Amino acid sequence: MSAHADKKWNHEGRKGGGQMIRMVVVDLDRTILHQDGSVSVYTRRVLARCRASGMRLVIASARPMRTLRAYIDLLRADAAASGNGALVWTPEGEAERPLDHDAAERFIARVLKAYPESTISAEIDDTLYANFEIPEWAPVMTDFSRMP
């Protein structure tokens, strides 16, 4: 028996006879998504098997929530955390923990003063603002001299 044999997951979501796995948390970009934004059939089947065995599925991403909704539906996720945890969604509702507007404004001003060529984007009230072009997301262009 190899040193790793007892660490394999069995069909009941248990690790080597230990505790039940209760949750699977997945990232999207450069993790389960292909470059075209699709999720492979294999990955969808594996996640469906996890859910069928009683595990909860959570999507965690730096993306804004508006870009996660299709994946929540596709994967039948139980919850999602967007904006690196700034917004958490469950079927019961959303909980938001945004960065204070004044603090964000001061931070961006300091960055731009120290590094004037910085590219910055900010998600504010489900709208993307940026000081550079992002063709696939079409942000509202701003120089961030005043926060929207």
Coordinates of N, CA and C in Angstrom, one line a residue:
M1 N 0.9 -1.2 0.0 CA 0.0 0.0 0.0 C 0.9 1.2 0.0
S2 N 0.6 2.2 -0.9 CA 1.4 3.4 -0.9 C 1.1 4.3 0.2
A3 N 2.0 5.3 0.4 CA 1.8 6.2 1.5 C 0.6 7.1 1.2
H4 N 0.2 7.2 0.0 CA -0.9 8.1 -0.4 C -2.3 7.4 -0.5
A5 N -2.2 6.0 -0.4 CA -3.5 5.3 -0.6 C -4.6 5.7 0.4
D6 N -4.2 5.9 1.6 CA -5.2 6.3 2.6 C -5.7 7.7 2.5
K7 N -5.2 8.5 1.6 CA -5.6 9.9 1.4 C -6.6 10.0 0.2
K8 N -6.9 8.9 -0.5 CA -7.8 9.0 -1.6 C -9.2 9.2 -1.2
W9 N -10.0 9.9 -2.0 CA -11.4 10.1 -1.7 C -12.2 8.9 -2.1
N10 N -13.1 8.4 -1.2 CA -13.9 7.3 -1.7 C -15.2 7.9 -2.2
H11 N -16.1 7.0 -2.7 CA -17.3 7.4 -3.4 C -18.3 8.1 -2.5
E12 N -18.1 8.1 -1.2 CA -19.0 8.7 -0.2 C -18.5 10.1 0.2
G13 N -17.4 10.6 -0.4 CA -16.9 11.9 -0.1 C -16.1 11.9 1.2
R14 N -15.6 10.7 1.6 CA -14.8 10.6 2.8 C -13.3 10.4 2.4
K15 N -12.5 11.0 3.2 CA -11.0 10.9 3.0 C -10.5 9.8 3.9
G16 N -10.1 8.7 3.2 CA -9.5 7.6 3.9 C -10.3 7.1 5.2
G17 N -11.7 7.2 5.1 CA -12.5 6.7 6.2 C -12.7 7.8 7.3
G18 N -12.2 9.0 7.0 CA -12.3 10.1 8.0 C -13.6 10.9 7.9
Q19 N -13.5 12.1 8.1 CA -14.7 13.0 8.1 C -15.3 13.1 6.7
M20 N -16.6 13.4 6.7 CA -17.3 13.6 5.4 C -16.9 15.0 4.8
I21 N -16.7 15.0 3.5 CA -16.5 16.3 2.9 C -17.8 17.0 2.7
R22 N -18.0 18.2 3.2 CA -19.3 18.8 3.1 C -19.4 19.9 2.1
M23 N -18.3 20.4 1.6 CA -18.3 21.6 0.7 C -17.2 21.5 -0.3
V24 N -17.5 21.9 -1.5 CA -16.5 22.0 -2.6 C -16.5 23.5 -3.0
V25 N -15.4 24.2 -2.9 CA -15.3 25.6 -3.4 C -14.4 25.6 -4.6
V26 N -15.0 26.3 -5.7 CA -14.2 26.3 -6.9 C -14.1 27.8 -7.3
D27 N -12.9 28.1 -7.9 CA -12.7 29.4 -8.6 C -13.0 29.1 -10.0
L28 N -13.2 30.2 -10.8 CA -13.5 30.1 -12.2 C -12.3 30.3 -13.1
D29 N -11.9 31.6 -13.2 CA -10.8 31.9 -14.2 C -9.5 31.2 -13.9
R30 N -9.0 30.6 -15.0 CA -7.8 29.8 -14.9 C -7.8 28.7 -13.9
T31 N -9.1 28.2 -13.6 CA -9.2 27.1 -12.7 C -10.2 26.1 -13.4
I32 N -11.5 26.3 -13.4 CA -12.4 25.4 -14.0 C -12.9 25.9 -15.4
L33 N -12.7 27.1 -15.7 CA -13.1 27.7 -17.0 C -12.1 27.5 -18.1
H34 N -12.6 27.1 -19.3 CA -11.7 27.2 -20.4 C -11.5 28.6 -20.9
Q35 N -10.6 28.9 -21.8 CA -10.4 30.3 -22.2 C -11.6 30.9 -22.8
D36 N -12.5 30.1 -23.4 CA -13.7 30.6 -24.0 C -14.8 30.8 -23.0
G37 N -14.6 30.6 -21.7 CA -15.6 30.7 -20.7 C -16.4 29.5 -20.4
S38 N -16.2 28.4 -21.1 CA -17.0 27.2 -20.9 C -16.4 26.4 -19.8
V39 N -17.3 25.5 -19.3 CA -16.9 24.5 -18.3 C -17.1 23.1 -19.0
S40 N -16.0 22.3 -18.9 CA -16.1 21.0 -19.6 C -17.2 20.1 -19.1
V41 N -17.6 19.2 -19.9 CA -18.6 18.2 -19.5 C -18.1 17.4 -18.3
Y42 N -16.8 17.0 -18.4 CA -16.2 16.3 -17.3 C -16.3 17.0 -16.0
T43 N -15.9 18.3 -16.0 CA -16.0 19.1 -14.7 C -17.4 19.2 -14.2
R44 N -18.3 19.4 -15.1 CA -19.8 19.5 -14.7 C -20.2 18.2 -14.1
R45 N -19.8 17.1 -14.7 CA -20.2 15.8 -14.2 C -19.6 15.5 -12.8
V46 N -18.3 15.9 -12.6 CA -17.7 15.7 -11.3 C -18.4 16.5 -10.3
L47 N -18.7 17.8 -10.6 CA -19.3 18.7 -9.6 C -20.7 18.2 -9.3
A48 N -21.4 17.7 -10.3 CA -22.8 17.1 -10.1 C -22.7 15.9 -9.2
R49 N -21.7 15.1 -9.4 CA -21.5 13.9 -8.5 C -21.3 14.4 -7.0
C50 N -20.5 15.4 -6.9 CA -20.2 15.9 -5.5 C -21.5 16.4 -4.9
R51 N -22.3 17.1 -5.7 CA -23.6 17.6 -5.1 C -24.5 16.4 -4.8
A52 N -24.6 15.4 -5.7 CA -25.4 14.3 -5.5 C -25.0 13.5 -4.2
S53 N -23.8 13.6 -3.8 CA -23.3 12.9 -2.6 C -23.5 13.7 -1.4
G54 N -24.1 14.9 -1.5 CA -24.5 15.7 -0.4 C -23.5 16.9 -0.1
M55 N -22.5 17.0 -0.9 CA -21.6 18.2 -0.8 C -22.3 19.4 -1.3
R56 N -22.0 20.5 -0.7 CA -22.5 21.8 -1.2 C -21.4 22.4 -2.1
L57 N -21.9 23.1 -3.1 CA -21.0 23.7 -4.1 C -21.0 25.2 -4.0
V58 N -19.8 25.8 -3.9 CA -19.7 27.2 -3.7 C -18.7 27.7 -4.8
I59 N -19.1 28.8 -5.5 CA -18.2 29.5 -6.4 C -17.5 30.6 -5.7
A60 N -16.2 30.8 -5.7 CA -15.5 31.9 -5.1 C -14.7 32.5 -6.2
S61 N -14.8 33.8 -6.4 CA -14.2 34.5 -7.5 C -13.9 36.0 -7.2
A62 N -12.9 36.5 -7.9 CA -12.7 38.0 -7.8 C -13.7 38.7 -8.7
R63 N -14.3 38.0 -9.6 CA -15.2 38.6 -10.6 C -16.4 39.2 -9.8
P64 N -17.0 40.2 -10.5 CA -18.3 40.8 -9.9 C -19.4 39.8 -10.0
M65 N -20.4 39.9 -9.2 CA -21.5 39.0 -9.1 C -22.3 38.9 -10.5
R66 N -22.4 40.0 -11.2 CA -23.1 40.0 -12.4 C -22.5 39.0 -13.4
T67 N -21.2 38.7 -13.3 CA -20.6 37.7 -14.2 C -20.7 36.3 -13.7
L68 N -21.1 36.1 -12.5 CA -21.2 34.8 -11.9 C -22.6 34.1 -12.1
R69 N -23.6 34.9 -12.3 CA -25.0 34.3 -12.3 C -25.1 33.2 -13.3
A70 N -24.6 33.2 -14.5 CA -24.8 32.1 -15.4 C -24.1 30.9 -14.9
Y71 N -22.9 31.0 -14.2 CA -22.2 29.9 -13.7 C -22.9 29.3 -12.5
I72 N -23.5 30.1 -11.7 CA -24.3 29.7 -10.5 C -25.4 28.8 -11.1
D73 N -26.1 29.2 -12.1 CA -27.2 28.4 -12.7 C -26.6 27.1 -13.4
L74 N -25.6 27.3 -14.2 CA -25.0 26.1 -14.9 C -24.6 25.0 -13.9
L75 N -23.9 25.4 -12.9 CA -23.3 24.4 -12.0 C -24.2 24.1 -10.8
R76 N -25.4 24.8 -10.7 CA -26.3 24.6 -9.6 C -25.6 24.8 -8.3
A77 N -24.9 25.9 -8.2 CA -24.1 26.2 -7.0 C -25.1 26.6 -5.8
D78 N -24.7 26.2 -4.7 CA -25.4 26.5 -3.4 C -25.2 27.9 -2.9
A79 N -24.0 28.5 -3.3 CA -23.6 29.8 -2.9 C -22.5 30.3 -3.8
A80 N -22.2 31.6 -3.7 CA -21.1 32.2 -4.4 C -20.6 33.4 -3.7
A81 N -19.3 33.6 -3.8 CA -18.6 34.8 -3.2 C -18.0 35.5 -4.3
S82 N -18.3 36.8 -4.5 CA -17.7 37.5 -5.6 C -16.9 38.7 -5.1
G83 N -16.1 39.3 -6.0 CA -15.3 40.5 -5.6 C -14.4 40.2 -4.4
N84 N -13.8 38.9 -4.5 CA -12.9 38.5 -3.4 C -13.6 38.5 -2.1
G85 N -14.9 38.2 -2.0 CA -15.6 38.1 -0.8 C -16.4 39.3 -0.4
A86 N -16.4 40.4 -1.3 CA -17.1 41.6 -1.0 C -18.6 41.4 -1.0
L87 N -19.1 40.4 -1.8 CA -20.5 40.1 -1.9 C -20.7 38.6 -1.9
V88 N -21.5 38.1 -1.0 CA -21.8 36.7 -0.9 C -23.3 36.5 -1.2
W89 N -23.5 35.5 -2.1 CA -24.9 35.2 -2.6 C -25.3 33.8 -2.1
T90 N -26.5 33.6 -1.5 CA -27.1 32.4 -1.3 C -28.5 32.5 -1.8
P91 N -29.2 31.3 -1.9 CA -30.6 31.4 -2.4 C -31.5 32.3 -1.4
E92 N -31.1 32.4 -0.2 CA -31.8 33.3 0.8 C -31.6 34.8 0.6
G93 N -30.5 35.1 -0.1 CA -30.2 36.6 -0.3 C -28.7 36.8 -0.5
E94 N -28.4 38.1 -0.4 CA -27.0 38.6 -0.6 C -26.6 39.3 0.6
A95 N -25.3 39.2 0.9 CA -24.7 39.9 2.0 C -23.5 40.7 1.4
E96 N -23.5 42.0 1.5 CA -22.4 42.8 0.9 C -21.5 43.4 2.0
R97 N -20.2 43.4 1.7 CA -19.2 44.0 2.5 C -18.3 44.8 1.7
P98 N -18.8 45.9 1.1 CA -18.0 46.7 0.2 C -16.9 47.5 0.9
L99 N -15.9 47.9 0.2 CA -14.9 48.8 0.7 C -15.5 50.2 0.8
D100 N -15.3 50.9 1.9 CA -15.8 52.2 2.2 C -15.4 53.1 1.0
H101 N -16.4 53.9 0.5 CA -16.2 54.7 -0.7 C -15.1 55.7 -0.5
D102 N -15.0 56.4 0.6 CA -13.9 57.4 0.9 C -12.6 56.7 1.0
A103 N -12.5 55.6 1.6 CA -11.3 54.8 1.7 C -10.8 54.4 0.3
A104 N -11.7 53.9 -0.5 CA -11.3 53.5 -1.9 C -10.8 54.7 -2.7
E105 N -11.5 55.9 -2.5 CA -11.1 57.1 -3.2 C -9.7 57.5 -2.8
R106 N -9.4 57.5 -1.5 CA -8.0 57.8 -1.0 C -7.0 56.8 -1.5
F107 N -7.3 55.6 -1.5 CA -6.4 54.5 -1.9 C -6.0 54.7 -3.4
I108 N -7.1 54.9 -4.2 CA -6.8 55.0 -5.7 C -6.0 56.3 -6.0
A109 N -6.3 57.4 -5.3 CA -5.6 58.6 -5.4 C -4.1 58.4 -5.1
R110 N -3.8 57.7 -4.0 CA -2.4 57.5 -3.6 C -1.7 56.6 -4.6
V111 N -2.4 55.6 -5.1 CA -1.8 54.7 -6.1 C -1.4 55.5 -7.4
L112 N -2.4 56.3 -7.9 CA -2.2 57.1 -9.1 C -1.1 58.2 -8.9
K113 N -1.0 58.7 -7.7 CA 0.0 59.7 -7.4 C 1.4 59.1 -7.5
A114 N 1.5 57.9 -6.9 CA 2.8 57.2 -6.8 C 3.2 56.6 -8.2
Y115 N 2.1 56.1 -8.9 CA 2.3 55.3 -10.1 C 1.3 55.8 -11.1
P116 N 1.5 57.0 -11.7 CA 0.6 57.6 -12.6 C 0.1 56.7 -13.8
E117 N 0.9 55.8 -14.2 CA 0.6 54.9 -15.4 C -0.2 53.7 -15.0
S118 N -0.6 53.6 -13.7 CA -1.4 52.5 -13.3 C -2.7 52.3 -14.0
T119 N -3.0 51.0 -14.3 CA -4.3 50.7 -14.8 C -5.2 50.3 -13.6
I120 N -6.4 50.9 -13.5 CA -7.2 50.7 -12.4 C -8.7 50.4 -12.8
S121 N -9.3 49.5 -12.2 CA -10.7 49.3 -12.5 C -11.4 49.1 -11.1
A122 N -12.6 49.5 -11.0 CA -13.4 49.4 -9.8 C -14.9 49.1 -10.1
E123 N -15.4 48.2 -9.4 CA -16.8 47.8 -9.5 C -17.6 48.6 -8.5
I124 N -18.5 49.4 -8.9 CA -19.3 50.3 -8.0 C -20.8 50.1 -8.4
D125 N -21.5 49.6 -7.5 CA -23.0 49.4 -7.7 C -23.2 48.7 -9.0
D126 N -22.5 47.6 -9.2 CA -22.7 46.7 -10.3 C -22.3 47.3 -11.7
T127 N -21.5 48.4 -11.6 CA -21.0 49.0 -12.8 C -19.5 49.0 -12.8
L128 N -18.9 48.7 -13.9 CA -17.4 48.6 -13.9 C -16.9 50.0 -14.4
Y129 N -16.0 50.6 -13.7 CA -15.3 51.8 -14.1 C -13.8 51.5 -14.3
A130 N -13.2 52.1 -15.2 CA -11.7 51.8 -15.5 C -11.1 53.0 -16.2
N131 N -9.7 53.1 -16.0 CA -9.0 54.1 -16.7 C -8.3 53.5 -17.9
F132 N -8.7 52.4 -18.4 CA -8.2 51.7 -19.5 C -9.3 50.9 -20.2
E133 N -9.1 50.6 -21.5 CA -10.1 49.8 -22.2 C -10.1 48.4 -21.8
I134 N -11.3 47.8 -21.6 CA -11.4 46.4 -21.4 C -12.5 46.0 -22.4
P135 N -12.2 45.7 -23.7 CA -13.2 45.5 -24.7 C -14.3 44.5 -24.3
E136 N -14.0 43.4 -23.7 CA -15.0 42.4 -23.4 C -16.0 42.8 -22.3
W137 N -15.7 43.8 -21.5 CA -16.5 44.3 -20.4 C -17.0 45.7 -20.6
A138 N -16.5 46.4 -21.5 CA -16.9 47.8 -21.8 C -17.2 48.6 -20.6
P139 N -16.1 48.9 -19.8 CA -16.3 49.7 -18.6 C -16.6 51.2 -18.9
V140 N -17.2 51.9 -17.9 CA -17.3 53.3 -18.0 C -15.9 53.9 -17.8
M141 N -15.5 54.7 -18.7 CA -14.1 55.2 -18.7 C -14.1 56.4 -17.7
T142 N -13.0 56.5 -16.9 CA -12.8 57.5 -15.9 C -11.3 57.7 -15.6
D143 N -10.9 58.9 -15.2 CA -9.5 59.0 -14.8 C -9.4 58.9 -13.3
F144 N -10.5 58.6 -12.6 CA -10.6 58.5 -11.1 C -10.2 59.7 -10.4
S145 N -10.2 60.9 -11.0 CA -10.0 62.1 -10.3 C -11.1 62.4 -9.2
R146 N -12.2 61.8 -9.6 CA -13.4 61.8 -8.6 C -14.0 60.4 -8.7
M147 N -14.2 59.8 -7.6 CA -14.9 58.5 -7.6 C -16.3 58.7 -8.0
P148 N -16.7 57.8 -8.9 CA -18.2 57.8 -9.3 C -19.1 57.5 -8.2

